[in-house]
Tab-separated table of C-alpha atoms in Angstrom:
chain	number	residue	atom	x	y	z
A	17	UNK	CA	-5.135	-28.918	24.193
A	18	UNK	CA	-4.237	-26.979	27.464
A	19	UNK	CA	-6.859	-24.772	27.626
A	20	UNK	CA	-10.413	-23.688	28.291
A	21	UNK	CA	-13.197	-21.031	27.306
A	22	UNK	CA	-15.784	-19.138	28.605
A	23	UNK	CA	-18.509	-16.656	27.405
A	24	UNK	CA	-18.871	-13.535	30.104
A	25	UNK	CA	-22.135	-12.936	31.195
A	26	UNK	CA	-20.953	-9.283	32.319
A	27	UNK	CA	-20.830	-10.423	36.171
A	28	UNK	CA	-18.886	-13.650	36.965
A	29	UNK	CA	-15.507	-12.580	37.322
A	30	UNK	CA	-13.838	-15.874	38.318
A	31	UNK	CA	-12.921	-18.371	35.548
A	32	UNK	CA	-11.423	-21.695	36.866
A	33	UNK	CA	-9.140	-23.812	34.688
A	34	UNK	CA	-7.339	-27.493	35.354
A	35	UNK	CA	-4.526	-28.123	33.549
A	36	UNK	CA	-0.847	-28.787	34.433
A	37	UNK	CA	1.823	-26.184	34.439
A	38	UNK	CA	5.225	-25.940	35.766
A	39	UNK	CA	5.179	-21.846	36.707
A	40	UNK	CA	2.517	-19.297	36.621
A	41	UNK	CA	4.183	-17.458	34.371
A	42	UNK	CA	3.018	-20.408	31.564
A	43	UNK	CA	-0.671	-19.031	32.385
A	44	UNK	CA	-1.885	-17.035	29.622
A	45	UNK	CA	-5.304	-15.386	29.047
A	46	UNK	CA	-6.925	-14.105	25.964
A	47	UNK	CA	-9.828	-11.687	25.598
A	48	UNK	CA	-11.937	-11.640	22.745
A	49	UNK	CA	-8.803	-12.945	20.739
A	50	UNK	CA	-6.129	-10.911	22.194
A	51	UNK	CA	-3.561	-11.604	24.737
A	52	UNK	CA	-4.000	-9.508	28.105
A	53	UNK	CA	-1.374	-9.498	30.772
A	54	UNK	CA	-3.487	-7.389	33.358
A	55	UNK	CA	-6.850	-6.777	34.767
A	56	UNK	CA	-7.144	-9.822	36.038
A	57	UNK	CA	-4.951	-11.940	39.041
A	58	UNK	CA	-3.721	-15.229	38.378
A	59	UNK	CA	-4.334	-17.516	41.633
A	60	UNK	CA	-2.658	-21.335	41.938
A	61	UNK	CA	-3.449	-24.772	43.002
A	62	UNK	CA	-0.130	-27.256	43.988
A	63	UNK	CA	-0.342	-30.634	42.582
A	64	UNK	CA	-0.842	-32.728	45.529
A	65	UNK	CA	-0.745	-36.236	43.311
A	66	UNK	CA	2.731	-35.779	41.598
A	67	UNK	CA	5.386	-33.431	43.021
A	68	UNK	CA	7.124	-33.462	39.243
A	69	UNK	CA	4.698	-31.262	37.832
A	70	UNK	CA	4.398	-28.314	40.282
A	71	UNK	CA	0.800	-26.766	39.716
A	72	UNK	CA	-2.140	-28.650	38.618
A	73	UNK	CA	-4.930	-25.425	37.819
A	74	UNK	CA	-5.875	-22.411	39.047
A	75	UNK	CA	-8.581	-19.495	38.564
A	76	UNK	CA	-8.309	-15.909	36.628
A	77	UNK	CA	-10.134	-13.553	38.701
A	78	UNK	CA	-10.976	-9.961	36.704
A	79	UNK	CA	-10.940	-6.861	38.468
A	80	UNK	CA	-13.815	-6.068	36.244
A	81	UNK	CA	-16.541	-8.734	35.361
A	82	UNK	CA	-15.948	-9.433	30.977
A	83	UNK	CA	-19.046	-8.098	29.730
A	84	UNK	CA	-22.185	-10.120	28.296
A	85	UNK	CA	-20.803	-12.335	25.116
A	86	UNK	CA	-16.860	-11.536	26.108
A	87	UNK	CA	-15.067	-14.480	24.900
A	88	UNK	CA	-12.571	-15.411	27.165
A	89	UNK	CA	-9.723	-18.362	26.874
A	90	UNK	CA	-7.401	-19.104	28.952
A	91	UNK	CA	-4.065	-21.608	27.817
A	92	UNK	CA	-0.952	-22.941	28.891
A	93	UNK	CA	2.426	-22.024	27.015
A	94	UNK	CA	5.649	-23.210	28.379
A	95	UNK	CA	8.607	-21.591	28.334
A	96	UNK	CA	11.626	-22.870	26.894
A	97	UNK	CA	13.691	-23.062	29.750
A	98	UNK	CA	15.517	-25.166	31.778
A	99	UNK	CA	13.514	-25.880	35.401
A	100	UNK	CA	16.446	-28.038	36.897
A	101	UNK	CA	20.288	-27.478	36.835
A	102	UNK	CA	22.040	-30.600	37.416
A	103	UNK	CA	25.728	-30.255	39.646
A	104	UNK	CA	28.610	-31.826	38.027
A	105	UNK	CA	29.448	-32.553	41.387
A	106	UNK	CA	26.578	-33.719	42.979
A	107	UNK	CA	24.703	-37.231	42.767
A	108	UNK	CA	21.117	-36.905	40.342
A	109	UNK	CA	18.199	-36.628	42.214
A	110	UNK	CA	15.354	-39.107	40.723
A	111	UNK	CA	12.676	-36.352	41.297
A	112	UNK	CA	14.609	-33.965	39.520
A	113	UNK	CA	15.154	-35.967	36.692
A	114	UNK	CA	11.116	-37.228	36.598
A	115	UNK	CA	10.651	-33.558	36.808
A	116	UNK	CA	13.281	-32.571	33.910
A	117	UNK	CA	11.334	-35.277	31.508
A	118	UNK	CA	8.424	-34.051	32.715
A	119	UNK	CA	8.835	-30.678	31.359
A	120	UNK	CA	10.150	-31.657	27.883
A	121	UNK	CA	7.179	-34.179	27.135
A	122	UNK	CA	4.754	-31.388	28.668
A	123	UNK	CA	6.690	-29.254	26.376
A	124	UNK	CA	6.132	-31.249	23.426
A	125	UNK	CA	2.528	-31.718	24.546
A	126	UNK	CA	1.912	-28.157	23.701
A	127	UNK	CA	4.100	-28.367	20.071
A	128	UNK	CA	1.775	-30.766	18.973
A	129	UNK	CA	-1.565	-28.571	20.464
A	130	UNK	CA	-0.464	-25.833	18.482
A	131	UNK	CA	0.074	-27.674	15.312
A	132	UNK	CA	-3.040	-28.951	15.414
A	133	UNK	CA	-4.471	-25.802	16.354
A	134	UNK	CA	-2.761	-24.103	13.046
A	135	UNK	CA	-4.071	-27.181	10.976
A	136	UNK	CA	-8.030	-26.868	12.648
A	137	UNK	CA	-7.854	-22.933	11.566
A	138	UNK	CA	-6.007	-23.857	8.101
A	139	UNK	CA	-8.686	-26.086	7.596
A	140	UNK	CA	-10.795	-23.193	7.938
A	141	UNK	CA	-9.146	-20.388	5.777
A	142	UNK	CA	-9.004	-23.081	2.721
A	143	UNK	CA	-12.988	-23.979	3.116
A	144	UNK	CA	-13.831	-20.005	3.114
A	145	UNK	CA	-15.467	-18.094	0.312
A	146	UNK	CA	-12.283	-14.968	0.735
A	147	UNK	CA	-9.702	-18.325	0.136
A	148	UNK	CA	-12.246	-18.962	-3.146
A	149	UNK	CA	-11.737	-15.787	-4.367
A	150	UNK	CA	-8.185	-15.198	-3.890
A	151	UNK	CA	-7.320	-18.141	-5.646
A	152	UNK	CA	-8.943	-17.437	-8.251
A	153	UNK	CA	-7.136	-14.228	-8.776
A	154	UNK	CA	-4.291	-16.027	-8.772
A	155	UNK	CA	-5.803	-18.632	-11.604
A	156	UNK	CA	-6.867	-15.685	-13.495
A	157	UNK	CA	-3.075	-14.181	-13.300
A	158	UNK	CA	-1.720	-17.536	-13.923
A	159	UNK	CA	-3.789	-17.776	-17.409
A	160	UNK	CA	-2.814	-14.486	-18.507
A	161	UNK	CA	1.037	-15.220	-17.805
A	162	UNK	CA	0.826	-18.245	-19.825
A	163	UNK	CA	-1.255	-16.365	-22.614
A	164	UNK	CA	2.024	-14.259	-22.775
A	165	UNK	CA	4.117	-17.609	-23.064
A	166	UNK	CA	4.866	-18.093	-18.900
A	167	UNK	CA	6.577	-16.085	-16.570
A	168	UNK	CA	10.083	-16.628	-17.958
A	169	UNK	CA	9.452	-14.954	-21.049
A	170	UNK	CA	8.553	-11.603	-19.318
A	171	UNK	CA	10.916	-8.698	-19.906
A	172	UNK	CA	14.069	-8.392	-17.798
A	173	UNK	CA	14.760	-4.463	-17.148
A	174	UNK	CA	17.039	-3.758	-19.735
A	175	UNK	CA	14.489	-4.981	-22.247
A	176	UNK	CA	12.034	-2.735	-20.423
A	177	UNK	CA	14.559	0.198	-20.632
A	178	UNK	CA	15.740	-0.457	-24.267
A	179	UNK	CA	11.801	-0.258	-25.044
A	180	UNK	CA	11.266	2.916	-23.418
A	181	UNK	CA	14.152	4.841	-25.199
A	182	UNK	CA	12.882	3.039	-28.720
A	183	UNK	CA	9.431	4.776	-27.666
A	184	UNK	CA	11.624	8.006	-27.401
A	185	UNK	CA	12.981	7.451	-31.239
A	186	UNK	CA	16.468	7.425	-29.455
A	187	UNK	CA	19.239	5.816	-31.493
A	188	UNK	CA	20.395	3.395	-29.152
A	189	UNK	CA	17.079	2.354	-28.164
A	190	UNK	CA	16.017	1.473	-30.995
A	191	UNK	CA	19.596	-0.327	-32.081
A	192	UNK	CA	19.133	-2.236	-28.797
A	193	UNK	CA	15.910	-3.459	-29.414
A	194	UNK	CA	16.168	-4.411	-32.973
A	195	UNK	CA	19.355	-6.853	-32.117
A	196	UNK	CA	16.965	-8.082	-29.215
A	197	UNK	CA	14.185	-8.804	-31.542
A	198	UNK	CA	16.532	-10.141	-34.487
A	199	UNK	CA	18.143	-12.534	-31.824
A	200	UNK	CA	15.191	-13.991	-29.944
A	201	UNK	CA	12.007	-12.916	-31.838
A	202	UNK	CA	10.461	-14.756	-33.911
A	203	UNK	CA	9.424	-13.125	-37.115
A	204	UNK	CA	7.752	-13.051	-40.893
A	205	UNK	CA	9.130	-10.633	-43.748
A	206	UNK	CA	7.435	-8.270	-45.261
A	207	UNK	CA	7.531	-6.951	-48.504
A	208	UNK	CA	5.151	-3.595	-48.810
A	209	UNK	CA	7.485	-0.178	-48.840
A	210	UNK	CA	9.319	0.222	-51.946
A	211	UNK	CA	11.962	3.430	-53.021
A	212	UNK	CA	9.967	6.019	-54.527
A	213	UNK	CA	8.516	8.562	-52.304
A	214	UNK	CA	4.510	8.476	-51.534
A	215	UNK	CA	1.911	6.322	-49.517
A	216	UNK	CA	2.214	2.808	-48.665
A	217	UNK	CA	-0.119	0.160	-47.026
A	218	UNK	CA	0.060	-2.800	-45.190
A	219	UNK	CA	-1.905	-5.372	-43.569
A	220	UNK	CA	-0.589	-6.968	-40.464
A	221	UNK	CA	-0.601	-10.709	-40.693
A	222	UNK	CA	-0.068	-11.013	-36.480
A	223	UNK	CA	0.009	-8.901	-33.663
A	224	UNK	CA	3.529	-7.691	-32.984
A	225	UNK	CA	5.917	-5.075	-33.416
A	226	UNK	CA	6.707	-3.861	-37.295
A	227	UNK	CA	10.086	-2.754	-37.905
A	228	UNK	CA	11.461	-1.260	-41.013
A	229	UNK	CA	14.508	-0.002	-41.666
A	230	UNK	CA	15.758	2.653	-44.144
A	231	UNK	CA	17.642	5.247	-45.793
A	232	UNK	CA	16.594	8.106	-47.311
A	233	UNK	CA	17.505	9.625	-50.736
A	234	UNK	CA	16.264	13.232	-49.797
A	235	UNK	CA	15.122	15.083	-46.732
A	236	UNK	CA	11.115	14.878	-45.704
A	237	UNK	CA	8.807	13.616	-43.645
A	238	UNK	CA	7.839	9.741	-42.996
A	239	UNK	CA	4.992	9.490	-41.580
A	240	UNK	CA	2.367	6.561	-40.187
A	241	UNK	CA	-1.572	6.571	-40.326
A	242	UNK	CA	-4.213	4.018	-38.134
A	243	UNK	CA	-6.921	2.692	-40.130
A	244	UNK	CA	-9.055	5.911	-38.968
A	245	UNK	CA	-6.377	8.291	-40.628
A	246	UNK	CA	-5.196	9.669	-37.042
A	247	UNK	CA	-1.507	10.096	-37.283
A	248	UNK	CA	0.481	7.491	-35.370
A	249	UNK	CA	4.151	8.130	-36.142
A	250	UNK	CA	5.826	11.264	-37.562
A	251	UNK	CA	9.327	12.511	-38.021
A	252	UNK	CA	11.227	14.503	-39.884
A	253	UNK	CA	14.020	12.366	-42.125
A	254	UNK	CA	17.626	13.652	-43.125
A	255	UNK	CA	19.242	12.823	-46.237
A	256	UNK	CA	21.537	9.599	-46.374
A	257	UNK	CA	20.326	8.945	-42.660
A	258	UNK	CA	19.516	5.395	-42.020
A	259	UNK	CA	16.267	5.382	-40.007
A	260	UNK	CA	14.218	2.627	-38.426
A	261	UNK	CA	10.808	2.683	-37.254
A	262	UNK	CA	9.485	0.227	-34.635
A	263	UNK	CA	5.360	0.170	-34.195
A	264	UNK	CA	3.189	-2.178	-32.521
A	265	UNK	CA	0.447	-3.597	-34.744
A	266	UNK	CA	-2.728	-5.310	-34.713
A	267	UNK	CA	-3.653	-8.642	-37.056
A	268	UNK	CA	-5.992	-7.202	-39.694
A	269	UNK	CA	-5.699	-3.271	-38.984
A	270	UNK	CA	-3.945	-1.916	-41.964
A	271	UNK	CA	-1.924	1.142	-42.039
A	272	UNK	CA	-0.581	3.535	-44.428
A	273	UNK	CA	2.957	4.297	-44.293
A	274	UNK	CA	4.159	7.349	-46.003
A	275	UNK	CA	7.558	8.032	-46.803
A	276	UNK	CA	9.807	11.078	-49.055
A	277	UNK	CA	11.777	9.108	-51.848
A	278	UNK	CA	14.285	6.455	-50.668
A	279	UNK	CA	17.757	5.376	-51.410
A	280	UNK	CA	17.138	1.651	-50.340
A	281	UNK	CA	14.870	-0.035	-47.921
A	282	UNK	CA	17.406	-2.388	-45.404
A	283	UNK	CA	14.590	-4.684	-44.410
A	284	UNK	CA	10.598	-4.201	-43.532
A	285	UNK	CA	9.719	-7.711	-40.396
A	286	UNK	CA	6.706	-8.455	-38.550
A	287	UNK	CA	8.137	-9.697	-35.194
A	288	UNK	CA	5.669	-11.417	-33.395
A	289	UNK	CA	4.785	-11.272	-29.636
A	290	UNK	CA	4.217	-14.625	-27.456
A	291	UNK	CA	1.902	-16.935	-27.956
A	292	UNK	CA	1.528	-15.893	-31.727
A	293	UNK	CA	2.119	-18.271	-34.309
């Protein structure tokens, strides 16, 4: 690595540093972690052993001393750009040529300190307690996904949206999702609401979404009660209309459907959500 650190002690202001570089302008310093490009002068020494390679160190000299515990680094980052411009016309100078090598293997040189740079402070992050916890948020959401039978078996939008206008009692909502549910859900009959008019109660044998489907002989009200009596689901039926209910259930937690008298019940499924058997 092309660099070097130093801890201020709130009066040196002179930092010296040794390595290679081809222009000053590769010469970068870092306070306390961040990049600073004044404050301080940059001063150079020539390379007197190898004429390829034009500088060989330097010192940073800070207008004002970095105070007691400052963490200062200072690093070499070269620029891509080309230092020599061969002539089509002209005969290749060797030096020019050492030099042109030079750069691209110095180049590479600092490639390969950064990567290993990235991999000493990736090293880090994946050994810390915060990288503990966030994957394990990410376990934990992983479980629950596949609890729901895996991320492809979420609902695309128009499932979402079909759902939402079923919520709203709307006619096409509710069309939508019942051919939805007929096509891909998986589901048990059930046999509990008969014709004549008055209470009726069933038992879910899953958790899932009950749908029943019927039409009525005369206008009233069909209505839907928890196990603790509180009304769930009410509405006002019309003659001859054919109505269907959708409600979301819970194994074990009967309810009491009641309905005005009936001219036929279509069908009365328990479609199951994922992961139920």
């Amino acid at each position: 690595m092309f660099e070097i650190k130093y801890s201020g002690d709130g009066q040196t202001k002179k930092f010296v540093f040794s390595f290679p570089f081809f222009t000053p302008s590769d010469v970068f310093v870092m306070l306390n972690g961040d990049v600073i490009h004044s404050g301080y002068q940059l001063s150079t020494v020539s390379n007197q052993e190898s004429s390829d390679i034009p500088y060989s160190g330097g010192t940073v000299t800070f207008d004002v001393a970095p105070k007691l515990g400052d963490n200062i680094k200072i690093f070499r980052r070269i620029g891509v750009s080309r230092v020599v411009d061969y002539q089509p016309t002209k005969p290749i100078d060797p030096q020019a040529l050492n030099q042109d090598f030079s750069f691209m293997l110095e180049k590479l040189k600092d490639f390969d300190g950064m990567l290993t740079d990235f991999y000493d402070k990736y090293s880090e992050i994946i050994n810390s307690d915060s990288y503990n916890v966030f994957t394990q948020k990410l376990d934990d959401i992983n479980n629950k996904l596949n609890a729901l039978g895996g991320i492809d078996n979420i609902g695309k939008k128009s499932d979402i949206t079909a759902l939402q206008n079923a919520t709203s009692f709307t006619a096409s909502g509710k069309e939508s999702v019942v051919s939805w549910l007929q096509i891909n859900g998986k589901f048990i009959n059930a046999n509990f609401l008969g014709t004549e008019a008055g209470g009726y109660l069933y038992t879910p044998e899953a958790h899932g979404i009950l749908s029943v489907v019927f039409t009525a002989n005369v206008s009233g009200d069909a209505a839907v009660e928890a196990p603790d009596a509180k009304t769930i689901y009410h509405k006002s039926i019309t003659v001859n209309a054919r109505e269907t209910i959708l409600l979301p259930v819970h194994k074990g937690l009967q309810i009491k459907f009641t309905v005005p008298a009936l001219k036929e019940v279509n069908y009365q499924r328990l479609f199951l959500f994922k992961g139920e058997q």
